[in-house]
PDB file of C-alpha atoms in Angstrom:
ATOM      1  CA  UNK W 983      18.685   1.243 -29.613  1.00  0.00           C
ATOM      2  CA  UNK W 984      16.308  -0.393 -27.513  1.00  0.00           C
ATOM      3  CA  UNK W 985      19.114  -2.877 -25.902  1.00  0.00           C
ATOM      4  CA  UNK W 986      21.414   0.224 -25.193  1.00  0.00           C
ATOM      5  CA  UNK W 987      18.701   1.247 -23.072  1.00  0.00           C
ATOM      6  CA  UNK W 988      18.654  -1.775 -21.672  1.00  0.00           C
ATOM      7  CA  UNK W 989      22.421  -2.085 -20.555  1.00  0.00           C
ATOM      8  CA  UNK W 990      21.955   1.670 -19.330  1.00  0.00           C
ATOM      9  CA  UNK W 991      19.237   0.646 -17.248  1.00  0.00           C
ATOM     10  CA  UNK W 992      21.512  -2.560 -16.283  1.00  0.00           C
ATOM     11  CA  UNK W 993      24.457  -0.377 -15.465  1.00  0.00           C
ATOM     12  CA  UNK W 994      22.305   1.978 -13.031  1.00  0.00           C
ATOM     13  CA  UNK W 995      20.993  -1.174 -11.692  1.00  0.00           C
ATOM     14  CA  UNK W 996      24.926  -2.303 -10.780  1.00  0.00           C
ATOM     15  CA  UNK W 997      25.912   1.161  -9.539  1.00  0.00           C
ATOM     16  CA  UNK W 998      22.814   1.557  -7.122  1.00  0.00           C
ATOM     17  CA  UNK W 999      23.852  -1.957  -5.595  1.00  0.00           C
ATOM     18  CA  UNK W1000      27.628  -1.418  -5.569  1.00  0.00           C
ATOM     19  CA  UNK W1001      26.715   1.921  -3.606  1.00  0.00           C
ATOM     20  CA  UNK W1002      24.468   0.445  -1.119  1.00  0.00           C
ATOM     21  CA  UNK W1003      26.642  -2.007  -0.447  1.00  0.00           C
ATOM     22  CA  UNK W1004      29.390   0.215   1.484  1.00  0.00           C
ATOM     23  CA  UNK W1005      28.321  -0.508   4.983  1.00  0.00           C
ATOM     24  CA  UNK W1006      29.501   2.733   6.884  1.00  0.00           C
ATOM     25  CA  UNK W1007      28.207   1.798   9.705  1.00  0.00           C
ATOM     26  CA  UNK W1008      30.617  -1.176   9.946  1.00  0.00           C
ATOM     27  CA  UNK W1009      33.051   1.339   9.301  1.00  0.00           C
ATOM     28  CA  UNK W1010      32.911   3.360  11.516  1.00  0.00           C
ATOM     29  CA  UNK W1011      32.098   0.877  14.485  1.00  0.00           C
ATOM     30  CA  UNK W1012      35.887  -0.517  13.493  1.00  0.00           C
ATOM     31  CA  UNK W1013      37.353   2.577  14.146  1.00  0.00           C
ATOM     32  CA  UNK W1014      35.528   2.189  17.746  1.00  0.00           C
ATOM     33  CA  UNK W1015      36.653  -1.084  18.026  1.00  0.00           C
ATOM     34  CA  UNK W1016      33.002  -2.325  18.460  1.00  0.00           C
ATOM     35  CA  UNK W1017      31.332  -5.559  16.837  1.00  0.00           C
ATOM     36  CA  UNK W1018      28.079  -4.131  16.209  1.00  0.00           C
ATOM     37  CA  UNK W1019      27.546  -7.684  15.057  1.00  0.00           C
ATOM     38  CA  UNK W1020      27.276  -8.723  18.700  1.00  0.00           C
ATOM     39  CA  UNK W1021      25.790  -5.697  20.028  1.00  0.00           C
ATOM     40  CA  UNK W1022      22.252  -4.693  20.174  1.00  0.00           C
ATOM     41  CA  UNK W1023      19.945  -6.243  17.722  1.00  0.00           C
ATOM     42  CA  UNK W1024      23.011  -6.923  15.359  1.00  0.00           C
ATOM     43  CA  UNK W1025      22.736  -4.590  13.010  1.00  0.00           C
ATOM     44  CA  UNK W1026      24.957  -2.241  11.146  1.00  0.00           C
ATOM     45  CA  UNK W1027      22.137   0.411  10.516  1.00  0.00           C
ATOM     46  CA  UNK W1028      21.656   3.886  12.077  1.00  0.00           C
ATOM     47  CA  UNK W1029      19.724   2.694  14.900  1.00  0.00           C
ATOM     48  CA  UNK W1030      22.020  -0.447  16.215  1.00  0.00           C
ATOM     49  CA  UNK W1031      24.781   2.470  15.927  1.00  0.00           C
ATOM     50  CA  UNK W1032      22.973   5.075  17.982  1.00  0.00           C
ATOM     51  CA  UNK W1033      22.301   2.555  20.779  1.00  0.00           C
ATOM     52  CA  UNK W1034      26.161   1.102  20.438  1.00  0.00           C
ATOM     53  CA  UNK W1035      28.077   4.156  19.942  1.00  0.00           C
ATOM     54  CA  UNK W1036      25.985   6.919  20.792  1.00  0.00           C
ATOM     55  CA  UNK W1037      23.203   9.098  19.103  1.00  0.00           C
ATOM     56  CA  UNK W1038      25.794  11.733  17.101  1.00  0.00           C
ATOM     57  CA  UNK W1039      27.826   8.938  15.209  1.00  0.00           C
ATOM     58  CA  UNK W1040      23.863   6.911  15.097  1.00  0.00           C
ATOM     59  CA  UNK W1041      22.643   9.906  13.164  1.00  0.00           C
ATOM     60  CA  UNK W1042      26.096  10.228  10.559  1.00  0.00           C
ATOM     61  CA  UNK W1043      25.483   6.744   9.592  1.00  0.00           C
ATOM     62  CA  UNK W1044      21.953   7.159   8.903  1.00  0.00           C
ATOM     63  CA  UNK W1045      22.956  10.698   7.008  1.00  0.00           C
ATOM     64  CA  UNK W1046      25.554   8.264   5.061  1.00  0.00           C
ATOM     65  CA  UNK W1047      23.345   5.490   4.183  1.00  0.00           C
ATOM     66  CA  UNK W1048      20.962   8.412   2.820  1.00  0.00           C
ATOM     67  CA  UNK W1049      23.274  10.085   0.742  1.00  0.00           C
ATOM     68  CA  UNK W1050      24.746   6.769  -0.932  1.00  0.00           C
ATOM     69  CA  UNK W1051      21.115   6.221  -2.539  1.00  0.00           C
ATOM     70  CA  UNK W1052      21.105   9.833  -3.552  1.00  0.00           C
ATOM     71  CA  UNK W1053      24.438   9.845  -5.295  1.00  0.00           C
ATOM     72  CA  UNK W1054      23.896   6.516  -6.426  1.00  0.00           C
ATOM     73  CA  UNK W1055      20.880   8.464  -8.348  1.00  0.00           C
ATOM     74  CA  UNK W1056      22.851  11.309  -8.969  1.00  0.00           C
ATOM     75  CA  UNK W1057      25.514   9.391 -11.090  1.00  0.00           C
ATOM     76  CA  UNK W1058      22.999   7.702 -13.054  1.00  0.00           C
ATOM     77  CA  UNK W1059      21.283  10.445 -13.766  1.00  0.00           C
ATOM     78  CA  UNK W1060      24.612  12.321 -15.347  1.00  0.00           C
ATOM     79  CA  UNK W1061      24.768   9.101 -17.319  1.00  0.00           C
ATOM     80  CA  UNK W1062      21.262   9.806 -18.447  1.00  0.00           C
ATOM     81  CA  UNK W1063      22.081  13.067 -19.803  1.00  0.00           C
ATOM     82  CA  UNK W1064      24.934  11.902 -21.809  1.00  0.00           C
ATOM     83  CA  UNK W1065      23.615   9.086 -23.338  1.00  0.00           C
ATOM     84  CA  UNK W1066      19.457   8.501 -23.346  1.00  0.00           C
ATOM     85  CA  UNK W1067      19.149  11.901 -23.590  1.00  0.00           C
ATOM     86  CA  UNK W1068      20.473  12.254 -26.713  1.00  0.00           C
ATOM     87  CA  UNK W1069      19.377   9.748 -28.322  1.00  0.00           C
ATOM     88  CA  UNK W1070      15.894   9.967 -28.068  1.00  0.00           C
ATOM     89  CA  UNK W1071      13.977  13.494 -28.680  1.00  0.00           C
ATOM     90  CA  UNK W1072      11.331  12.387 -26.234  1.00  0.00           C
ATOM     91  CA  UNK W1073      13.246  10.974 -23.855  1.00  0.00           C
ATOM     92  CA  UNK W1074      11.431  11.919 -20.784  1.00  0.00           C
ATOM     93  CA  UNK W1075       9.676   8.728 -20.549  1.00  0.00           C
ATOM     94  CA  UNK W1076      12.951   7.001 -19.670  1.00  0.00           C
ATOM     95  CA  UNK W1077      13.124   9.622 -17.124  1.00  0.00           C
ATOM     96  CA  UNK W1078      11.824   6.842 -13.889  1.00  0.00           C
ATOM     97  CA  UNK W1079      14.815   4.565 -14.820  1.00  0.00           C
ATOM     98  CA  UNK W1080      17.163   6.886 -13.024  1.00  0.00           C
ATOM     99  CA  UNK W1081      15.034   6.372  -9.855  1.00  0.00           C
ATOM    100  CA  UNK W1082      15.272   2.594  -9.986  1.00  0.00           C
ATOM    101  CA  UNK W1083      18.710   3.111  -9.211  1.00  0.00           C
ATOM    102  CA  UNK W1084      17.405   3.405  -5.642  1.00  0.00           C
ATOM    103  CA  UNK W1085      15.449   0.407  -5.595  1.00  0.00           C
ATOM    104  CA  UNK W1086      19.364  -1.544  -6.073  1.00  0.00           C
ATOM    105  CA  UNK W1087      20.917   0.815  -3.778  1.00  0.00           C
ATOM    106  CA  UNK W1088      18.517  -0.360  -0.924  1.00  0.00           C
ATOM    107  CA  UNK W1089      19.099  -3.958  -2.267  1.00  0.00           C
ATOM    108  CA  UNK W1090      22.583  -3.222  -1.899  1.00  0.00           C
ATOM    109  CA  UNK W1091      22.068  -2.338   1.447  1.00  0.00           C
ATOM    110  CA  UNK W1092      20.520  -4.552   3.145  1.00  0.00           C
ATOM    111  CA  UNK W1093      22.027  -7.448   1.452  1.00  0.00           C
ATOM    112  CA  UNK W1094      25.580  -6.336   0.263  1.00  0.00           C
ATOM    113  CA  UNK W1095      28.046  -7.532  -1.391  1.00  0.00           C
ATOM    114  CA  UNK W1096      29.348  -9.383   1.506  1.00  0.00           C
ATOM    115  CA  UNK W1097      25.999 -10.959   1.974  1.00  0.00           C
ATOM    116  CA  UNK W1098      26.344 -12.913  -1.394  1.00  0.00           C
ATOM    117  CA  UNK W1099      29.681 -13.926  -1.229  1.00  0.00           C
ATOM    118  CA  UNK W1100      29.038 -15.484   2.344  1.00  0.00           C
ATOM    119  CA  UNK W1101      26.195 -17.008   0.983  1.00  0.00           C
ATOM    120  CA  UNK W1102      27.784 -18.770  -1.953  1.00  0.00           C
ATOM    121  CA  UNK W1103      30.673 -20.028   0.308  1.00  0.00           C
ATOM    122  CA  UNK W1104      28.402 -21.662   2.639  1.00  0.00           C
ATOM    123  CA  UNK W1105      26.706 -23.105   0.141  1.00  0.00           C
ATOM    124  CA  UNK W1106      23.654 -20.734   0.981  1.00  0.00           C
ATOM    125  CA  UNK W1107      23.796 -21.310   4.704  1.00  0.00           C
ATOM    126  CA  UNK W1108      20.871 -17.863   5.802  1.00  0.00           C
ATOM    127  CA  UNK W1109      21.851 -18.104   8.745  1.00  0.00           C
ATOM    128  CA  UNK W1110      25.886 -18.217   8.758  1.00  0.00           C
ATOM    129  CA  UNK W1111      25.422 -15.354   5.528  1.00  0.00           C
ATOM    130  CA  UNK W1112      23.320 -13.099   7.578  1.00  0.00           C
ATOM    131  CA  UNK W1113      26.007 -11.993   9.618  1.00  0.00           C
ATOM    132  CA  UNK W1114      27.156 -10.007   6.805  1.00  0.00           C
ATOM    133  CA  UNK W1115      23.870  -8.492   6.178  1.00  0.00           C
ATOM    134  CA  UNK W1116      23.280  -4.846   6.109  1.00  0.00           C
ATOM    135  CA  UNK W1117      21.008  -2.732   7.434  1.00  0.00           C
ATOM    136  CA  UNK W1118      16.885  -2.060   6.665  1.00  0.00           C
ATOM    137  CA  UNK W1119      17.136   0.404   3.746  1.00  0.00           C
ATOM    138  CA  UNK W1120      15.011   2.990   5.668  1.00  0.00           C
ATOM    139  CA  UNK W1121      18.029   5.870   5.405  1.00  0.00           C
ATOM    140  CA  UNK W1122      18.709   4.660   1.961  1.00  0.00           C
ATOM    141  CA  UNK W1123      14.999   5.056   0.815  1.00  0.00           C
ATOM    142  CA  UNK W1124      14.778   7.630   2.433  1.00  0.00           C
ATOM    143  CA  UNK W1125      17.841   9.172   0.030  1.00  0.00           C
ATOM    144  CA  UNK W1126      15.647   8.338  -2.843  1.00  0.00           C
ATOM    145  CA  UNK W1127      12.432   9.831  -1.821  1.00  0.00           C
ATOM    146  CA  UNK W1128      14.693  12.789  -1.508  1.00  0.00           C
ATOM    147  CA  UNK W1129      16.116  12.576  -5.110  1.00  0.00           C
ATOM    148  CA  UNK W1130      12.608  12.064  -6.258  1.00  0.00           C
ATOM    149  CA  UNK W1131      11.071  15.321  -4.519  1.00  0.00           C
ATOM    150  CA  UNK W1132      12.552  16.927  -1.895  1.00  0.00           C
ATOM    151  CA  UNK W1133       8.928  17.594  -0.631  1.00  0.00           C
ATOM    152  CA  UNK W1134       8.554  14.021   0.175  1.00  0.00           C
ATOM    153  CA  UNK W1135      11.934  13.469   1.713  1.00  0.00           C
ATOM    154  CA  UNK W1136      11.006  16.436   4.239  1.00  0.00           C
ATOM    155  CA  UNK W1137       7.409  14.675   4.615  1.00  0.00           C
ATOM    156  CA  UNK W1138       8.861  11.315   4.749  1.00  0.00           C
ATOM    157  CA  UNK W1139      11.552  12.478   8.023  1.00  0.00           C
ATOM    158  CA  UNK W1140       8.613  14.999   9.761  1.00  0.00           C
ATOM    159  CA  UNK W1141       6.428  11.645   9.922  1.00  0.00           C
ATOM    160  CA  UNK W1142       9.395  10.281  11.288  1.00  0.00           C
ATOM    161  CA  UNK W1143      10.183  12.615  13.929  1.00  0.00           C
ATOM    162  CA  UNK W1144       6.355  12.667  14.935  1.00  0.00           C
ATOM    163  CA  UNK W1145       6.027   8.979  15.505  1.00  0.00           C
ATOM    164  CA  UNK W1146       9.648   8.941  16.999  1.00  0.00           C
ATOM    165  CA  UNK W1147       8.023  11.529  19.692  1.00  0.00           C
ATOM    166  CA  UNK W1148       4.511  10.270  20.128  1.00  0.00           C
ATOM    167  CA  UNK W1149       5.296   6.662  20.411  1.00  0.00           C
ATOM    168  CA  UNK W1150       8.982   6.257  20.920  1.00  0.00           C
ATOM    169  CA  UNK W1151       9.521   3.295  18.528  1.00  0.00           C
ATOM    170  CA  UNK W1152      11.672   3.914  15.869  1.00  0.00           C
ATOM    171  CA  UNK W1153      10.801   0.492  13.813  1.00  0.00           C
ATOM    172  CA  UNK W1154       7.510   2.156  13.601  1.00  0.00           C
ATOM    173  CA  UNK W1155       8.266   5.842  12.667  1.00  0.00           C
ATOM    174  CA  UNK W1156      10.395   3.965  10.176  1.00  0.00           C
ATOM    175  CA  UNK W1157       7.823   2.086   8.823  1.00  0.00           C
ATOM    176  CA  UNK W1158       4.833   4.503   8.418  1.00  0.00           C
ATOM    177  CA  UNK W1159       7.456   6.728   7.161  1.00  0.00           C
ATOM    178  CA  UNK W1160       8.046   5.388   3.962  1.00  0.00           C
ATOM    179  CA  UNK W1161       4.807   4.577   3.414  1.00  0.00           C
ATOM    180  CA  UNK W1162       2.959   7.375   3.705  1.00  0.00           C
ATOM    181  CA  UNK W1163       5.026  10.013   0.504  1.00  0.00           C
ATOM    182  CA  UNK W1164       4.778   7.165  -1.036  1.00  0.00           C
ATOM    183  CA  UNK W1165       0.553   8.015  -1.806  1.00  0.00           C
ATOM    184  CA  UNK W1166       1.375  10.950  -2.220  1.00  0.00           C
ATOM    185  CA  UNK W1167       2.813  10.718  -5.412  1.00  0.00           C
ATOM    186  CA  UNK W1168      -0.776  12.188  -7.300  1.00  0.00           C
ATOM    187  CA  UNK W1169      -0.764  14.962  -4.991  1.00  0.00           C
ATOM    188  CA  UNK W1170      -0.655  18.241  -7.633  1.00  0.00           C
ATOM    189  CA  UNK W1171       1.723  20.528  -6.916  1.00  0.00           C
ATOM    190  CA  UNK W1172       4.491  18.677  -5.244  1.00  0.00           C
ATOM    191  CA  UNK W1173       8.034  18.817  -7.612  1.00  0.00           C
ATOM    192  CA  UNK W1174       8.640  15.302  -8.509  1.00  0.00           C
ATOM    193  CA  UNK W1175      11.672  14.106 -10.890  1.00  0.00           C
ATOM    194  CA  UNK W1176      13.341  17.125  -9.231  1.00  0.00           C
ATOM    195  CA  UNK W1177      16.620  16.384 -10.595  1.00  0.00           C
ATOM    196  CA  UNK W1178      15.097  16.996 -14.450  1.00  0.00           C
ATOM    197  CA  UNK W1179      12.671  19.544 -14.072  1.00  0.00           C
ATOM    198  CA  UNK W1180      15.348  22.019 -12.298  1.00  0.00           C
ATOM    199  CA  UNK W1181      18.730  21.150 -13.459  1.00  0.00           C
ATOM    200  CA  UNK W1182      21.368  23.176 -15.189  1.00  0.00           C
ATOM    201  CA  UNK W1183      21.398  20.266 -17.445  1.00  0.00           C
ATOM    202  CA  UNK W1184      17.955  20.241 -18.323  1.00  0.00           C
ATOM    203  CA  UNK W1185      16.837  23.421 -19.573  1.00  0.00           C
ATOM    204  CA  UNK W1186      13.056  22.554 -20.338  1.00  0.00           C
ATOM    205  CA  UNK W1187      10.885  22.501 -17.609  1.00  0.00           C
ATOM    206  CA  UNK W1188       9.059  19.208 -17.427  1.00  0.00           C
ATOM    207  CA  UNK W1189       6.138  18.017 -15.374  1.00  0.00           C
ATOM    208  CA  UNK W1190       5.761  13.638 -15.092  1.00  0.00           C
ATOM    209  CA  UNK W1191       2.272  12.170 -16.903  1.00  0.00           C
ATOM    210  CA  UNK W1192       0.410  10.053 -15.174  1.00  0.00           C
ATOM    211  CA  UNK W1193       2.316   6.960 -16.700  1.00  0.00           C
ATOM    212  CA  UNK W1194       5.349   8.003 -14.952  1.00  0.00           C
ATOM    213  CA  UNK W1195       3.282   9.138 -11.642  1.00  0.00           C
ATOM    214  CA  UNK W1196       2.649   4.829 -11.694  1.00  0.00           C
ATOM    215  CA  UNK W1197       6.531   4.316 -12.524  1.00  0.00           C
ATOM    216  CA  UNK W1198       7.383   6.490  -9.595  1.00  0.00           C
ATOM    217  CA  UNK W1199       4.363   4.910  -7.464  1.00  0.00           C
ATOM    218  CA  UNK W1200       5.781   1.263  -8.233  1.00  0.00           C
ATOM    219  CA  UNK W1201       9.180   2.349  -7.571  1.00  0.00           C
ATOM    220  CA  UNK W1202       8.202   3.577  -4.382  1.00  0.00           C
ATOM    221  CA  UNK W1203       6.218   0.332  -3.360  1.00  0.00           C
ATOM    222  CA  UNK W1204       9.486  -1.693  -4.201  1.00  0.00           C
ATOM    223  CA  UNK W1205      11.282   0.368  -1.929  1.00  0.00           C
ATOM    224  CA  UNK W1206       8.694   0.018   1.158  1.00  0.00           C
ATOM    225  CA  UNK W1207       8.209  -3.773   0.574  1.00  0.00           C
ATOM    226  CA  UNK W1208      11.855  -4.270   1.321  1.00  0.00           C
ATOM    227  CA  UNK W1209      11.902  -1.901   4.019  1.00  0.00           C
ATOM    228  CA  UNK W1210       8.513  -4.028   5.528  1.00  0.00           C
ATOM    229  CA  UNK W1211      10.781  -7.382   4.888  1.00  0.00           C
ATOM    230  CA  UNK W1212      13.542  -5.695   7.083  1.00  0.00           C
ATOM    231  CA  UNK W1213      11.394  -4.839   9.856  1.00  0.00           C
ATOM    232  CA  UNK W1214       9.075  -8.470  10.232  1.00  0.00           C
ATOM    233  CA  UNK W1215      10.652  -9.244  13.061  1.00  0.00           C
ATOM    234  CA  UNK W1216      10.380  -5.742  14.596  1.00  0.00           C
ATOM    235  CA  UNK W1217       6.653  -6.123  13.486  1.00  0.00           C
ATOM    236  CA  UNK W1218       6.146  -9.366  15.530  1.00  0.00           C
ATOM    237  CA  UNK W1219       7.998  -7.976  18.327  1.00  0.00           C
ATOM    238  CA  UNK W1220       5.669  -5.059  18.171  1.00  0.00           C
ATOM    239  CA  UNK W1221       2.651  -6.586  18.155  1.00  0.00           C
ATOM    240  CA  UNK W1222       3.633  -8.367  21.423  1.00  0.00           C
ATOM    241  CA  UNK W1223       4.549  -5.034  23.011  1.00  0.00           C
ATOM    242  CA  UNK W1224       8.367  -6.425  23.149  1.00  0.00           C
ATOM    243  CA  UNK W1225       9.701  -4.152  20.745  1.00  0.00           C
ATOM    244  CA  UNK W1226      12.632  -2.295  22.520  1.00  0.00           C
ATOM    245  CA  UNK W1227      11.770   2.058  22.892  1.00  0.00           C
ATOM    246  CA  UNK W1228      14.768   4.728  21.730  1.00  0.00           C
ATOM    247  CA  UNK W1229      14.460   6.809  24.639  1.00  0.00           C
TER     248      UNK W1229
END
């Protein structure tokens, strides 16, 4: 039983990364007829598109990459019900796996697919494969903190929006961001695992232990790390005061 778990968890690992690997903001710049590869800072995020296209289609992309974390979630968590579920009584302890599905769908985004294949090609040539990186997995962790708890989505994009306001740098609203839900995990009161505790699926009522507080927490941190490896160059560029302001 044990290794079905295992290939379930393997499974939501492959549909996280296959999901964060549709780039939609390469999409869409091809219906614009736009190489954000050669525009801006070169990448296919929400920001690059905001600055290349214009705020409106910036902000769909971002909304996009978001929601492709939280479906990602969404279908492993159906696949939960039908098959962990039942065959384990106690099966809310497998509960955090679900989550981890965002970890791969950030993964997925910021080094896709297309990323991999390049990579192999030129016989791992980073530089030749980064031009089919993606983008920095803030939208798409973002989707997950919003799977999580919707509490800490809404906490996550305020902090956002604050920073974005006060300080104009949206490498930095991004990065405090994700950071900051992410201790408050322990916080009583806020609705985590939403998905299981108020589902039609899920009848029972059920409130995470502090083991899976520390699954959630480490998912979290895995999340944020890659989000801080995104942004080191945004960090440097910050730090020298060269780090280019939204508005």
């Amino acid at each position: 039983m044990v290794a079905y778990v295992f290939l379930i968890a393997i499974s939501f690992a492959l549909i996280g990364y296959l999901f964060g690997s549709v780039l939609f903001g390469t999409i869409i710049a091809k219906f614009t007829k736009i190489n954000l590869r050669k525009t801006g800072s070169q990448n296919v995020g929400g920001t690059n598109v905001s600055r290349a296209l214009g705020r409106p289609l910036g902000v769909l992309v971002s909304l996009l990459d978001g929601a492709k974390a939280y479906l990602s979630i969404i279908v492993s968590w159906i696949i939960f019900y039908y098959s962990i579920n039942d065959w384990f009584t106690n099966s809310e302890r497998f509960y955090p796996i679900v989550y981890a599905t965002g970890i791969f769908a950030v993964l997925g985004h910021c080094w896709p697919i297309q990323y991999l294949i390049r990579l192999f090609t030129t016989r791992f040539n980073f530089k030749e494969a980064k031009l089919k990186s993606g983008g920095k997995g803030v939208a798409c962790t973002g989707g997950t903190l919003f799977a999580i708890s919707p509490w800490l989505g809404l906490i996550a994009f305020g902090t956002f929006v604050i920073i974005l306001l006060f300080f104009r740098y949206v490498s930095l609203g991004s990065i405090i961001c994700m950071f900051l839900p992410t201790f408050m995990i322990f916080i009583p009161g806020i609705d985590y695992l939403y998905l299981f505790d108020h589902s039609l699926l899920f009848k029972d009522s059920y409130k995470p232990d502090w083991v899976t507080h520390v699954y959630l927490l480490c998912i979290m941190l895995c999340n944020s790390f890659l989000v801080i490896v995104r942004h080191v160059p945004n960090i440097r560029r910050l730090i020298n005061h060269e780090e280019r302001k939204i508005f």
